[in-house]
Amino acid sequence: MVQSAPPSRCRADRRFALVSLGLVVSILVSVNPLDAEQLQTVILKQLNLDQSPIGLASANIEPEPSSVRTITPFTADDPAALRLRSFAANGDVSGLDGVLYDNRDRDHSTIPRARFPQLTFMEYDDQLRRSGLDYGLAKVLFPAFVTIGNSSTAYRSGPSSRSLPRAAMTGFQPLETAVAPFYSNALYVYPEHEDHDQNDLFPANWPYTVISQGSSGSDKPFLDALLLTLAAFPAETRQRLQDERLIAPALQMILRYGMENVLSPEHYRSGRAHPTAFNANQINQVAMILQANALQADAIPPMPQIEVVEETFLDHAGLLGRSEKLFDTPAAIARVWRDHAGRKRMVLSAASTHDPNGRSLRFDWVLLRGDPSSVKIRTMDQAGAVVEVLMDWHDPGATNAPDGKASARIDIGLIVNNGVNDSAPAFFSVLLPHFQQRAYDVDAAGVPRLLEIDYRNANRALSYDPLLHWSAPWRDTFLYDDQGNLTAWKRFITSNEIHVDPAGELIPQPGTILEFRERE
């Protein structure tokens, strides 16, 4: 993990010290006495510390049944609350007993307590607050609860400024802070804060968090929608989802189907249902509640599990010889295109995906972002669980997001259907170095072949992530013989500085051309 300053609120300068904890925390619980007019709060206190291999804490606490029967107050007259109360009157909703709200920005962006009387609110004692365990990305798992949480904070200074999800994606913060809660019935909402405005700066897509479009406060409409949706599940359905650790995947599926611009299964299998960051003005809360209440326990969908079988992405590539493998997780795989190849190949398998009710599955692999003429997806088995993906180099513009935002990413999604319901998506993403200028032609076999690459970025001032890419003040050209074999390459240096190559060798002064030839 890269050491960093702590995140700050998205619209404030106040900072809080954070520490990296590789420990499990056992917690004592203080529950306030309740009557029908009171709300429940759980206060965490550190009891003892044990080593944890994944760097997160685990709270050994159990939910206390709420004495409050009202899911939403009768003064709430918005359409979603009215629909939820109508379902509750018929006794066919689970409510919010055993659901925890984990605010991780010290109430900078929080939900009104009176909105959800049954909800349990998490608070951290002074000792844990001083350690930073309560702040930023999720660092505590609550295995006995269903958890909804948020943090309207971001890293806001220096070249590593970024949102919390991008911090986890790029290794600036531990990846487990996003992945582990998802598989523990927890879903957190984080703002994109300047990572998804004019340009989409995220190196990958994933289902592990909900990323809200905007900064502080943009997460609150999603918290409201997710809690209403949770409350609308039939009791048996929610229990089954919780037992299978499928609460977060089910919420992700319903949220994406609940966007105003997603009107059909075909739309769900397109980029419009799977943006990197979601706009709050697209949320249809009533549609989400209806879908949640209609989900039956014997038809809950699985969560796709994907893995790499074969690939041509390299362990060492690019200017500094860094790996092209950004991360491999059960539902999201990400790569960074660094080397000179004009075509990449990946074989992916979802064969380990199983339906919780033993239903037969259909696997739909779809291109969500990228040029359809440059990405080929070929099924390799009868079930459709294994595919070969061939990707040719994409020039800037070919990878723009469906909403028109500039993007340097190819996204492939996997949707699994069990005959009744679609799953949440799994993703395979590839980030391209579009700040570079590359020129390719096509060889006799139809494969793109590199002719020139310009690493200079100073005059173009295109944005790129300094944790993932590096620029250089030179341009390389490549020469081939009649058989298409690389015979030489030349480096043109045009700056007025002394340069040292990645191996530590002095590069000659400006105006010179370095020529390299293949050995005879």
Short mmCIF file of C-alpha atoms in Angstrom, two decimals:
data_model
loop_
_atom_site.label_atom_id
_atom_site.label_comp_id
_atom_site.label_asym_id
_atom_site.label_seq_id
_atom_site.Cartn_x
_atom_site.Cartn_y
_atom_site.Cartn_z
CA MET A 1 0.00 0.00 0.00
CA VAL A 2 1.28 3.48 -0.85
CA GLN A 3 1.62 5.62 2.24
CA SER A 4 -0.53 8.72 1.99
CA ALA A 5 -2.02 11.67 3.78
CA PRO A 6 -5.54 11.05 5.06
CA PRO A 7 -8.60 11.80 2.93
CA SER A 8 -10.49 15.01 3.55
CA ARG A 9 -14.12 15.92 3.15
CA CYS A 10 -14.99 16.55 -0.46
CA ARG A 11 -15.87 20.20 0.20
CA ALA A 12 -13.87 21.03 3.28
CA ASP A 13 -10.23 21.36 4.28
CA ARG A 14 -10.37 19.81 7.73
CA ARG A 15 -8.27 16.62 7.95
CA PHE A 16 -8.29 13.67 10.28
CA ALA A 17 -5.37 11.36 10.94
CA LEU A 18 -5.79 7.83 9.64
CA VAL A 19 -3.71 4.79 10.46
CA SER A 20 -3.41 1.54 8.58
CA LEU A 21 -4.59 -1.30 10.78
CA GLY A 22 -3.69 -4.94 10.16
CA LEU A 23 -5.76 -6.04 13.10
CA VAL A 24 -9.05 -7.62 14.06
CA VAL A 25 -10.95 -5.61 16.66
CA SER A 26 -13.35 -7.26 19.06
CA ILE A 27 -16.01 -4.78 20.12
CA LEU A 28 -18.07 -4.12 23.22
CA VAL A 29 -21.53 -2.79 22.46
CA SER A 30 -23.56 -0.18 24.27
CA VAL A 31 -27.17 -0.08 23.07
CA ASN A 32 -29.33 2.82 24.13
CA PRO A 33 -32.64 1.90 25.81
CA LEU A 34 -35.52 2.09 23.36
CA ASP A 35 -39.16 2.84 23.36
CA ALA A 36 -41.40 3.50 20.38
CA GLU A 37 -40.08 7.04 20.03
CA GLN A 38 -36.35 6.33 20.32
CA LEU A 39 -33.72 5.30 17.84
CA GLN A 40 -31.05 2.66 18.25
CA THR A 41 -27.33 3.43 18.35
CA VAL A 42 -24.47 0.99 18.70
CA ILE A 43 -21.24 2.37 20.17
CA LEU A 44 -18.08 0.45 19.33
CA LYS A 45 -15.34 0.12 21.91
CA GLN A 46 -12.04 -1.62 21.40
CA LEU A 47 -11.74 -4.74 23.55
CA ASN A 48 -8.71 -6.52 22.12
CA LEU A 49 -6.64 -6.66 18.97
CA ASP A 50 -5.73 -9.73 16.94
CA GLN A 51 -3.71 -9.97 13.77
CA SER A 52 -5.71 -10.10 10.54
CA PRO A 53 -4.30 -11.28 7.21
CA ILE A 54 -6.46 -8.89 5.16
CA GLY A 55 -5.92 -5.65 7.06
CA LEU A 56 -9.55 -5.09 8.07
CA ALA A 57 -11.20 -5.20 11.48
CA SER A 58 -14.11 -7.48 12.33
CA ALA A 59 -16.75 -6.47 14.88
CA ASN A 60 -17.99 -9.38 16.95
CA ILE A 61 -21.41 -7.95 17.73
CA GLU A 62 -24.98 -9.14 17.25
CA PRO A 63 -28.05 -7.10 16.23
CA GLU A 64 -30.55 -6.15 18.89
CA PRO A 65 -34.20 -6.43 17.77
CA SER A 66 -35.80 -3.02 17.35
CA SER A 67 -38.93 -2.20 19.32
CA VAL A 68 -39.95 0.24 16.59
CA ARG A 69 -42.43 -1.21 14.11
CA THR A 70 -42.58 1.78 11.76
CA ILE A 71 -40.16 1.43 8.83
CA THR A 72 -40.64 5.03 7.69
CA PRO A 73 -42.51 7.72 9.64
CA PHE A 74 -46.05 8.49 8.61
CA THR A 75 -45.01 12.09 7.98
CA ALA A 76 -42.93 10.84 5.03
CA ASP A 77 -45.26 11.23 2.06
CA ASP A 78 -42.87 10.74 -0.87
CA PRO A 79 -43.97 8.04 -3.36
CA ALA A 80 -41.30 5.55 -2.28
CA ALA A 81 -42.16 5.79 1.42
CA LEU A 82 -45.88 5.51 0.67
CA ARG A 83 -45.33 2.41 -1.46
CA LEU A 84 -43.14 0.81 1.20
CA ARG A 85 -45.74 1.46 3.91
CA SER A 86 -48.42 -0.09 1.73
CA PHE A 87 -46.34 -3.26 1.42
CA ALA A 88 -45.62 -3.20 5.16
CA ALA A 89 -49.34 -2.97 5.92
CA ASN A 90 -49.74 -6.33 4.23
CA GLY A 91 -46.89 -7.80 6.27
CA ASP A 92 -44.75 -8.74 3.28
CA VAL A 93 -41.57 -6.73 3.89
CA SER A 94 -38.49 -7.42 6.01
CA GLY A 95 -38.05 -3.89 7.33
CA LEU A 96 -34.73 -2.67 8.69
CA ASP A 97 -34.26 -4.82 11.79
CA GLY A 98 -30.65 -5.97 11.82
CA VAL A 99 -29.59 -3.30 9.31
CA LEU A 100 -26.67 -1.08 10.29
CA TYR A 101 -25.83 2.39 9.00
CA ASP A 102 -22.07 3.04 9.07
CA ASN A 103 -21.26 6.69 8.47
CA ARG A 104 -17.54 7.13 7.85
CA ASP A 105 -17.13 10.88 7.51
CA ARG A 106 -18.11 11.86 11.06
CA ASP A 107 -21.61 12.97 10.02
CA HIS A 108 -20.34 15.30 7.29
CA SER A 109 -22.82 13.66 4.91
CA THR A 110 -25.34 11.57 6.78
CA ILE A 111 -28.97 10.47 6.61
CA PRO A 112 -31.71 11.89 8.86
CA ARG A 113 -32.20 9.53 11.78
CA ALA A 114 -35.95 10.07 11.80
CA ARG A 115 -36.25 8.85 8.22
CA PHE A 116 -35.64 5.20 9.21
CA PRO A 117 -36.76 4.54 12.80
CA GLN A 118 -35.83 0.83 12.70
CA LEU A 119 -32.29 1.45 11.50
CA THR A 120 -29.31 0.90 13.82
CA PHE A 121 -26.74 3.72 13.70
CA MET A 122 -23.08 2.91 14.26
CA GLU A 123 -20.91 5.19 16.35
CA TYR A 124 -17.25 4.82 17.31
CA ASP A 125 -15.84 5.67 20.71
CA ASP A 126 -13.13 8.30 21.13
CA GLN A 127 -10.28 5.80 21.08
CA LEU A 128 -11.33 4.32 17.74
CA ARG A 129 -11.96 7.78 16.31
CA ARG A 130 -8.46 8.83 17.28
CA SER A 131 -7.10 5.78 15.46
CA GLY A 132 -9.07 6.68 12.34
CA LEU A 133 -10.95 3.40 12.26
CA ASP A 134 -14.19 5.31 11.69
CA TYR A 135 -13.06 7.42 8.73
CA GLY A 136 -12.65 7.00 4.96
CA LEU A 137 -12.87 3.63 3.24
CA ALA A 138 -14.54 0.81 5.15
CA LYS A 139 -12.11 -0.74 7.63
CA VAL A 140 -14.54 -2.70 9.78
CA LEU A 141 -16.66 -5.71 8.83
CA PHE A 142 -19.94 -6.38 10.65
CA PRO A 143 -20.63 -10.04 9.82
CA ALA A 144 -23.87 -10.32 11.82
CA PHE A 145 -25.44 -7.23 10.24
CA VAL A 146 -26.54 -6.04 6.86
CA THR A 147 -24.64 -2.79 6.44
CA ILE A 148 -25.15 0.33 4.36
CA GLY A 149 -22.48 3.00 4.69
CA ASN A 150 -20.81 6.01 3.11
CA SER A 151 -17.94 8.46 3.33
CA SER A 152 -18.03 11.82 1.54
CA THR A 153 -14.26 12.18 1.67
CA ALA A 154 -11.46 12.11 -0.89
CA TYR A 155 -7.70 12.55 -1.20
CA ARG A 156 -7.47 16.13 -2.38
CA SER A 157 -3.83 17.22 -2.54
CA GLY A 158 -0.85 16.45 -4.76
CA PRO A 159 -0.53 14.24 -7.84
CA SER A 160 -2.20 11.38 -5.99
CA SER A 161 -5.44 13.26 -5.33
CA ARG A 162 -8.34 10.93 -6.03
CA SER A 163 -11.65 9.61 -4.80
CA LEU A 164 -11.80 6.78 -2.29
CA PRO A 165 -12.81 4.13 -4.86
CA ARG A 166 -9.98 5.15 -7.22
CA ALA A 167 -7.59 5.04 -4.28
CA ALA A 168 -8.54 1.40 -3.70
CA MET A 169 -8.43 0.54 -7.41
CA THR A 170 -4.92 1.92 -7.89
CA GLY A 171 -3.23 0.56 -4.77
CA PHE A 172 -3.15 3.93 -3.04
CA GLN A 173 -5.30 2.29 -0.36
CA PRO A 174 -5.89 -1.42 0.29
CA LEU A 175 -8.09 -3.13 -2.30
CA GLU A 176 -9.71 -5.18 0.47
CA THR A 177 -11.46 -2.09 1.87
CA ALA A 178 -13.76 -2.22 -1.16
CA VAL A 179 -13.93 -5.95 -1.92
CA ALA A 180 -14.31 -7.56 1.52
CA PRO A 181 -17.41 -5.60 2.65
CA PHE A 182 -19.24 -6.51 -0.58
CA TYR A 183 -18.95 -10.20 0.30
CA SER A 184 -20.01 -9.50 3.89
CA ASN A 185 -23.48 -8.11 3.12
CA ALA A 186 -22.26 -4.51 3.14
CA LEU A 187 -22.52 -1.87 0.44
CA TYR A 188 -20.82 1.52 0.69
CA VAL A 189 -21.44 4.69 -1.32
CA TYR A 190 -18.56 7.05 -2.15
CA PRO A 191 -18.59 10.23 -4.30
CA GLU A 192 -16.46 10.31 -7.44
CA HIS A 193 -15.22 13.81 -6.46
CA GLU A 194 -13.55 15.12 -9.66
CA ASP A 195 -12.70 11.64 -10.96
CA HIS A 196 -15.75 11.46 -13.23
CA ASP A 197 -16.53 14.99 -14.36
CA GLN A 198 -15.30 15.91 -17.84
CA ASN A 199 -13.18 12.74 -17.98
CA ASP A 200 -13.63 9.30 -16.50
CA LEU A 201 -10.34 8.83 -14.62
CA PHE A 202 -11.17 5.45 -13.09
CA PRO A 203 -8.90 2.64 -14.34
CA ALA A 204 -11.63 0.00 -14.01
CA ASN A 205 -15.28 -0.68 -13.31
CA TRP A 206 -16.48 -2.90 -10.49
CA PRO A 207 -19.60 -3.86 -8.51
CA TYR A 208 -18.06 -3.53 -5.05
CA THR A 209 -19.10 0.04 -4.28
CA VAL A 210 -21.69 2.54 -5.48
CA ILE A 211 -19.91 5.61 -6.84
CA SER A 212 -22.09 8.72 -6.86
CA GLN A 213 -21.68 11.50 -9.42
CA GLY A 214 -20.56 14.60 -7.56
CA SER A 215 -18.95 15.48 -4.26
CA SER A 216 -20.15 15.81 -0.68
CA GLY A 217 -23.81 14.96 -0.28
CA SER A 218 -24.13 13.25 -3.67
CA ASP A 219 -24.10 9.92 -1.82
CA LYS A 220 -27.22 10.62 0.27
CA PRO A 221 -29.88 9.88 -2.38
CA PHE A 222 -28.28 6.47 -2.92
CA LEU A 223 -28.25 5.71 0.80
CA ASP A 224 -31.95 6.52 0.92
CA ALA A 225 -32.73 4.34 -2.11
CA LEU A 226 -30.67 1.39 -0.86
CA LEU A 227 -32.28 1.44 2.59
CA LEU A 228 -35.80 1.63 1.15
CA THR A 229 -34.94 -1.27 -1.16
CA LEU A 230 -33.55 -3.35 1.69
CA ALA A 231 -36.67 -2.77 3.73
CA ALA A 232 -38.86 -3.87 0.81
CA PHE A 233 -37.39 -7.38 0.47
CA PRO A 234 -39.77 -10.09 1.69
CA ALA A 235 -38.45 -11.41 5.00
CA GLU A 236 -37.66 -14.86 3.62
CA THR A 237 -35.85 -13.37 0.63
CA ARG A 238 -33.70 -11.08 2.72
CA GLN A 239 -32.77 -13.90 5.07
CA ARG A 240 -31.77 -16.09 2.15
CA LEU A 241 -29.73 -13.29 0.58
CA GLN A 242 -28.04 -12.66 3.92
CA ASP A 243 -27.24 -16.35 4.44
CA GLU A 244 -25.72 -16.57 0.95
CA ARG A 245 -23.88 -13.24 1.36
CA LEU A 246 -25.71 -11.89 -1.67
CA ILE A 247 -27.24 -8.74 -0.16
CA ALA A 248 -24.81 -6.36 -1.87
CA PRO A 249 -25.01 -8.08 -5.29
CA ALA A 250 -28.83 -8.02 -5.17
CA LEU A 251 -28.82 -4.32 -4.30
CA GLN A 252 -26.40 -3.57 -7.14
CA MET A 253 -28.62 -5.39 -9.63
CA ILE A 254 -31.76 -3.60 -8.44
CA LEU A 255 -30.05 -0.18 -8.39
CA ARG A 256 -28.92 -0.61 -12.01
CA TYR A 257 -32.34 -1.79 -13.15
CA GLY A 258 -33.80 1.11 -11.17
CA MET A 259 -32.12 3.81 -13.26
CA GLU A 260 -34.62 5.85 -15.29
CA ASN A 261 -32.78 5.11 -18.54
CA VAL A 262 -32.72 1.31 -18.03
CA LEU A 263 -36.04 0.05 -19.35
CA SER A 264 -35.35 -3.51 -20.48
CA PRO A 265 -33.01 -6.52 -20.14
CA GLU A 266 -31.34 -5.28 -23.34
CA HIS A 267 -30.59 -1.95 -21.70
CA TYR A 268 -29.24 -3.82 -18.68
CA ARG A 269 -26.79 -5.52 -21.05
CA SER A 270 -25.41 -2.22 -22.27
CA GLY A 271 -23.19 0.54 -20.94
CA ARG A 272 -26.14 2.69 -19.89
CA ALA A 273 -26.84 0.39 -16.90
CA HIS A 274 -23.21 0.19 -15.79
CA PRO A 275 -21.59 3.63 -15.64
CA THR A 276 -18.57 4.11 -13.45
CA ALA A 277 -20.48 6.71 -11.41
CA PHE A 278 -24.26 7.04 -11.06
CA ASN A 279 -26.35 10.21 -11.29
CA ALA A 280 -28.82 10.63 -8.44
CA ASN A 281 -31.39 12.20 -10.78
CA GLN A 282 -31.66 8.84 -12.57
CA ILE A 283 -32.80 6.90 -9.48
CA ASN A 284 -36.34 5.51 -9.61
CA GLN A 285 -36.93 4.56 -5.99
CA VAL A 286 -40.42 3.18 -6.57
CA ALA A 287 -39.13 0.86 -9.32
CA MET A 288 -36.40 -0.37 -6.96
CA ILE A 289 -38.91 -1.07 -4.18
CA LEU A 290 -41.22 -2.94 -6.55
CA GLN A 291 -38.40 -5.12 -7.87
CA ALA A 292 -37.09 -5.87 -4.38
CA ASN A 293 -40.53 -6.86 -3.10
CA ALA A 294 -41.08 -9.14 -6.09
CA LEU A 295 -37.80 -11.03 -5.59
CA GLN A 296 -38.55 -14.51 -4.24
CA ALA A 297 -36.18 -16.53 -2.08
CA ASP A 298 -36.11 -19.45 -4.52
CA ALA A 299 -35.15 -17.18 -7.42
CA ILE A 300 -32.37 -14.99 -6.02
CA PRO A 301 -29.62 -14.61 -8.62
CA PRO A 302 -25.99 -15.63 -8.09
CA MET A 303 -22.99 -13.33 -8.11
CA PRO A 304 -20.74 -14.06 -11.10
CA GLN A 305 -17.26 -15.29 -10.26
CA ILE A 306 -14.62 -14.78 -12.96
CA GLU A 307 -10.98 -15.78 -13.31
CA VAL A 308 -8.21 -15.60 -15.89
CA VAL A 309 -7.37 -18.80 -17.77
CA GLU A 310 -4.89 -17.37 -20.32
CA GLU A 311 -3.67 -13.90 -21.21
CA THR A 312 -1.05 -11.96 -23.16
CA PHE A 313 -0.86 -9.12 -20.64
CA LEU A 314 2.67 -9.09 -19.25
CA ASP A 315 4.32 -9.09 -15.84
CA HIS A 316 6.89 -6.57 -17.08
CA ALA A 317 6.09 -3.97 -19.74
CA GLY A 318 6.29 -0.27 -20.57
CA LEU A 319 8.83 2.39 -19.67
CA LEU A 320 9.54 1.09 -16.16
CA GLY A 321 8.91 -2.58 -16.75
CA ARG A 322 5.83 -2.61 -14.51
CA SER A 323 3.15 -5.29 -14.54
CA GLU A 324 0.12 -4.88 -16.76
CA LYS A 325 -1.98 -6.69 -14.15
CA LEU A 326 -3.73 -4.11 -11.99
CA PHE A 327 -5.91 -6.45 -9.91
CA ASP A 328 -7.66 -9.81 -9.94
CA THR A 329 -10.73 -10.16 -7.72
CA PRO A 330 -13.70 -12.54 -7.89
CA ALA A 331 -16.01 -10.11 -9.72
CA ALA A 332 -13.63 -7.60 -11.30
CA ILE A 333 -10.38 -8.02 -13.21
CA ALA A 334 -8.37 -5.03 -14.43
CA ARG A 335 -5.38 -4.64 -16.73
CA VAL A 336 -3.23 -1.69 -17.88
CA TRP A 337 -2.07 -1.78 -21.52
CA ARG A 338 1.62 -0.83 -21.28
CA ASP A 339 3.56 -2.74 -23.93
CA HIS A 340 3.79 -2.16 -27.68
CA ALA A 341 1.51 -4.99 -28.80
CA GLY A 342 -1.35 -3.93 -31.03
CA ARG A 343 -3.54 -6.85 -29.95
CA LYS A 344 -4.19 -8.44 -26.58
CA ARG A 345 -5.82 -11.77 -25.80
CA MET A 346 -7.58 -12.90 -22.64
CA VAL A 347 -9.42 -16.12 -21.81
CA LEU A 348 -11.88 -15.69 -18.97
CA SER A 349 -13.90 -18.30 -17.11
CA ALA A 350 -17.02 -17.96 -14.97
CA ALA A 351 -17.37 -21.73 -14.57
CA SER A 352 -17.15 -21.45 -10.78
CA THR A 353 -20.41 -19.44 -10.70
CA HIS A 354 -23.26 -21.44 -9.16
CA ASP A 355 -26.89 -20.54 -8.58
CA PRO A 356 -27.86 -20.61 -4.87
CA ASN A 357 -31.01 -22.56 -5.74
CA GLY A 358 -29.39 -24.91 -8.25
CA ARG A 359 -31.00 -23.32 -11.30
CA SER A 360 -29.41 -23.55 -14.74
CA LEU A 361 -27.48 -20.44 -15.74
CA ARG A 362 -27.07 -18.42 -18.92
CA PHE A 363 -23.86 -16.39 -19.28
CA ASP A 364 -24.04 -13.14 -21.25
CA TRP A 365 -20.65 -11.51 -21.93
CA VAL A 366 -21.20 -8.03 -23.37
CA LEU A 367 -19.01 -5.14 -24.50
CA LEU A 368 -20.03 -2.18 -22.34
CA ARG A 369 -17.37 0.29 -23.49
CA GLY A 370 -15.08 0.18 -26.50
CA ASP A 371 -15.15 -0.22 -30.28
CA PRO A 372 -17.20 -3.29 -31.30
CA SER A 373 -15.07 -3.66 -34.44
CA SER A 374 -11.91 -3.89 -32.32
CA VAL A 375 -13.14 -6.26 -29.58
CA LYS A 376 -14.16 -9.82 -30.32
CA ILE A 377 -15.75 -12.10 -27.70
CA ARG A 378 -15.86 -15.79 -28.61
CA THR A 379 -17.55 -18.48 -26.53
CA MET A 380 -15.29 -21.47 -25.87
CA ASP A 381 -17.64 -23.91 -24.14
CA GLN A 382 -21.23 -25.05 -24.54
CA ALA A 383 -22.47 -23.30 -21.41
CA GLY A 384 -20.97 -19.96 -22.42
CA ALA A 385 -19.06 -19.70 -19.15
CA VAL A 386 -15.64 -19.50 -20.85
CA VAL A 387 -14.79 -16.89 -23.47
CA GLU A 388 -11.83 -15.70 -25.49
CA VAL A 389 -11.50 -11.92 -25.78
CA LEU A 390 -9.38 -10.36 -28.56
CA MET A 391 -8.77 -6.62 -28.25
CA ASP A 392 -7.00 -4.40 -30.76
CA TRP A 393 -5.49 -1.07 -29.79
CA HIS A 394 -8.11 1.67 -29.44
CA ASP A 395 -7.34 5.27 -30.38
CA PRO A 396 -8.67 8.07 -28.16
CA GLY A 397 -12.40 8.54 -28.60
CA ALA A 398 -13.12 4.87 -29.27
CA THR A 399 -13.38 4.16 -25.55
CA ASN A 400 -15.56 7.10 -24.53
CA ALA A 401 -18.30 6.35 -22.02
CA PRO A 402 -21.91 6.00 -23.24
CA ASP A 403 -22.68 9.42 -21.74
CA GLY A 404 -19.91 10.98 -23.84
CA LYS A 405 -17.30 11.41 -21.10
CA ALA A 406 -13.74 10.99 -22.33
CA SER A 407 -12.42 7.64 -21.20
CA ALA A 408 -9.38 5.46 -21.87
CA ARG A 409 -10.97 2.18 -20.83
CA ILE A 410 -12.45 -0.95 -22.40
CA ASP A 411 -15.15 -2.60 -20.26
CA ILE A 412 -16.60 -6.07 -20.73
CA GLY A 413 -19.42 -7.13 -18.44
CA LEU A 414 -20.76 -10.52 -17.48
CA ILE A 415 -24.46 -10.86 -16.63
CA VAL A 416 -25.67 -14.25 -15.42
CA ASN A 417 -29.35 -15.17 -15.65
CA ASN A 418 -30.91 -18.07 -13.72
CA GLY A 419 -34.08 -18.21 -15.80
CA VAL A 420 -35.89 -15.73 -13.55
CA ASN A 421 -33.53 -12.90 -12.60
CA ASP A 422 -30.35 -11.27 -13.83
CA SER A 423 -27.29 -11.05 -11.63
CA ALA A 424 -25.23 -8.04 -10.70
CA PRO A 425 -22.42 -7.54 -13.22
CA ALA A 426 -18.86 -8.76 -13.09
CA PHE A 427 -16.32 -6.73 -15.06
CA PHE A 428 -13.14 -7.11 -17.08
CA SER A 429 -11.53 -3.69 -17.71
CA VAL A 430 -8.49 -2.56 -19.68
CA LEU A 431 -6.96 0.91 -19.25
CA LEU A 432 -5.08 2.32 -22.25
CA PRO A 433 -2.34 5.03 -22.09
CA HIS A 434 -4.18 7.52 -24.26
CA PHE A 435 -1.91 10.39 -23.25
CA GLN A 436 0.62 8.70 -25.56
CA GLN A 437 0.35 9.10 -29.32
CA ARG A 438 0.64 5.73 -31.08
CA ALA A 439 0.50 4.86 -34.75
CA TYR A 440 -0.16 1.32 -35.95
CA ASP A 441 -0.52 -0.33 -39.32
CA VAL A 442 -1.70 -3.88 -39.99
CA ASP A 443 0.61 -6.79 -40.80
CA ALA A 444 -0.07 -9.57 -43.30
CA ALA A 445 -2.05 -11.51 -40.67
CA GLY A 446 -4.29 -8.53 -39.93
CA VAL A 447 -2.72 -7.83 -36.53
CA PRO A 448 -1.97 -4.18 -35.60
CA ARG A 449 1.79 -3.45 -35.72
CA LEU A 450 3.37 -0.48 -33.96
CA LEU A 451 5.05 2.13 -36.15
CA GLU A 452 5.55 4.97 -33.70
CA ILE A 453 4.96 5.89 -30.09
CA ASP A 454 5.34 9.38 -28.65
CA TYR A 455 5.70 9.38 -24.86
CA ARG A 456 5.75 13.17 -24.50
CA ASN A 457 2.86 14.69 -22.58
CA ALA A 458 4.09 18.13 -21.50
CA ASN A 459 2.75 20.02 -24.51
CA ARG A 460 -0.50 18.03 -24.73
CA ALA A 461 -1.28 18.28 -21.01
CA LEU A 462 -3.57 15.26 -21.17
CA SER A 463 -4.57 13.81 -17.83
CA TYR A 464 -3.13 10.50 -16.73
CA ASP A 465 -2.71 8.77 -13.41
CA PRO A 466 0.90 9.12 -12.15
CA LEU A 467 0.45 5.96 -10.08
CA LEU A 468 -0.19 3.93 -13.24
CA HIS A 469 1.50 5.69 -16.17
CA TRP A 470 4.68 7.67 -16.87
CA SER A 471 5.55 10.08 -19.65
CA ALA A 472 8.99 10.59 -21.22
CA PRO A 473 10.48 13.33 -23.46
CA TRP A 474 11.08 11.19 -26.52
CA ARG A 475 9.49 9.51 -29.50
CA ASP A 476 10.26 6.01 -30.80
CA THR A 477 9.80 4.70 -34.35
CA PHE A 478 9.97 1.05 -35.42
CA LEU A 479 11.31 -0.50 -38.65
CA TYR A 480 10.36 -3.87 -40.14
CA ASP A 481 11.69 -6.03 -42.99
CA ASP A 482 9.63 -7.43 -45.86
CA GLN A 483 8.63 -10.42 -43.74
CA GLY A 484 7.28 -8.15 -41.02
CA ASN A 485 10.10 -8.77 -38.54
CA LEU A 486 11.26 -5.90 -36.35
CA THR A 487 14.76 -4.91 -37.53
CA ALA A 488 15.44 -1.61 -35.76
CA TRP A 489 13.93 1.18 -33.73
CA LYS A 490 14.94 4.82 -33.31
CA ARG A 491 14.54 7.19 -30.39
CA PHE A 492 14.14 10.92 -31.05
CA ILE A 493 14.94 13.14 -28.07
CA THR A 494 13.72 16.71 -28.28
CA SER A 495 13.99 18.22 -24.79
CA ASN A 496 16.76 20.40 -23.42
CA GLU A 497 17.52 18.32 -20.39
CA ILE A 498 19.82 15.45 -19.51
CA HIS A 499 17.93 12.19 -19.55
CA VAL A 500 18.49 8.82 -17.96
CA ASP A 501 16.69 5.75 -19.22
CA PRO A 502 14.89 3.31 -16.89
CA ALA A 503 18.03 1.15 -16.68
CA GLY A 504 20.08 4.09 -15.45
CA GLU A 505 22.03 4.71 -18.68
CA LEU A 506 22.75 8.28 -19.74
CA ILE A 507 20.78 9.33 -22.80
CA PRO A 508 22.72 11.53 -25.31
CA GLN A 509 22.00 15.25 -25.53
CA PRO A 510 19.12 16.79 -27.50
CA GLY A 511 19.17 16.69 -31.24
CA THR A 512 20.62 13.19 -31.36
CA ILE A 513 18.92 10.07 -32.62
CA LEU A 514 19.49 6.74 -30.94
CA GLU A 515 19.19 3.81 -33.33
CA PHE A 516 18.87 0.24 -32.15
CA ARG A 517 19.08 -2.80 -34.40
CA GLU A 518 18.17 -6.40 -33.81
CA ARG A 519 21.16 -8.71 -33.55
CA GLU A 520 21.95 -10.73 -36.65
#
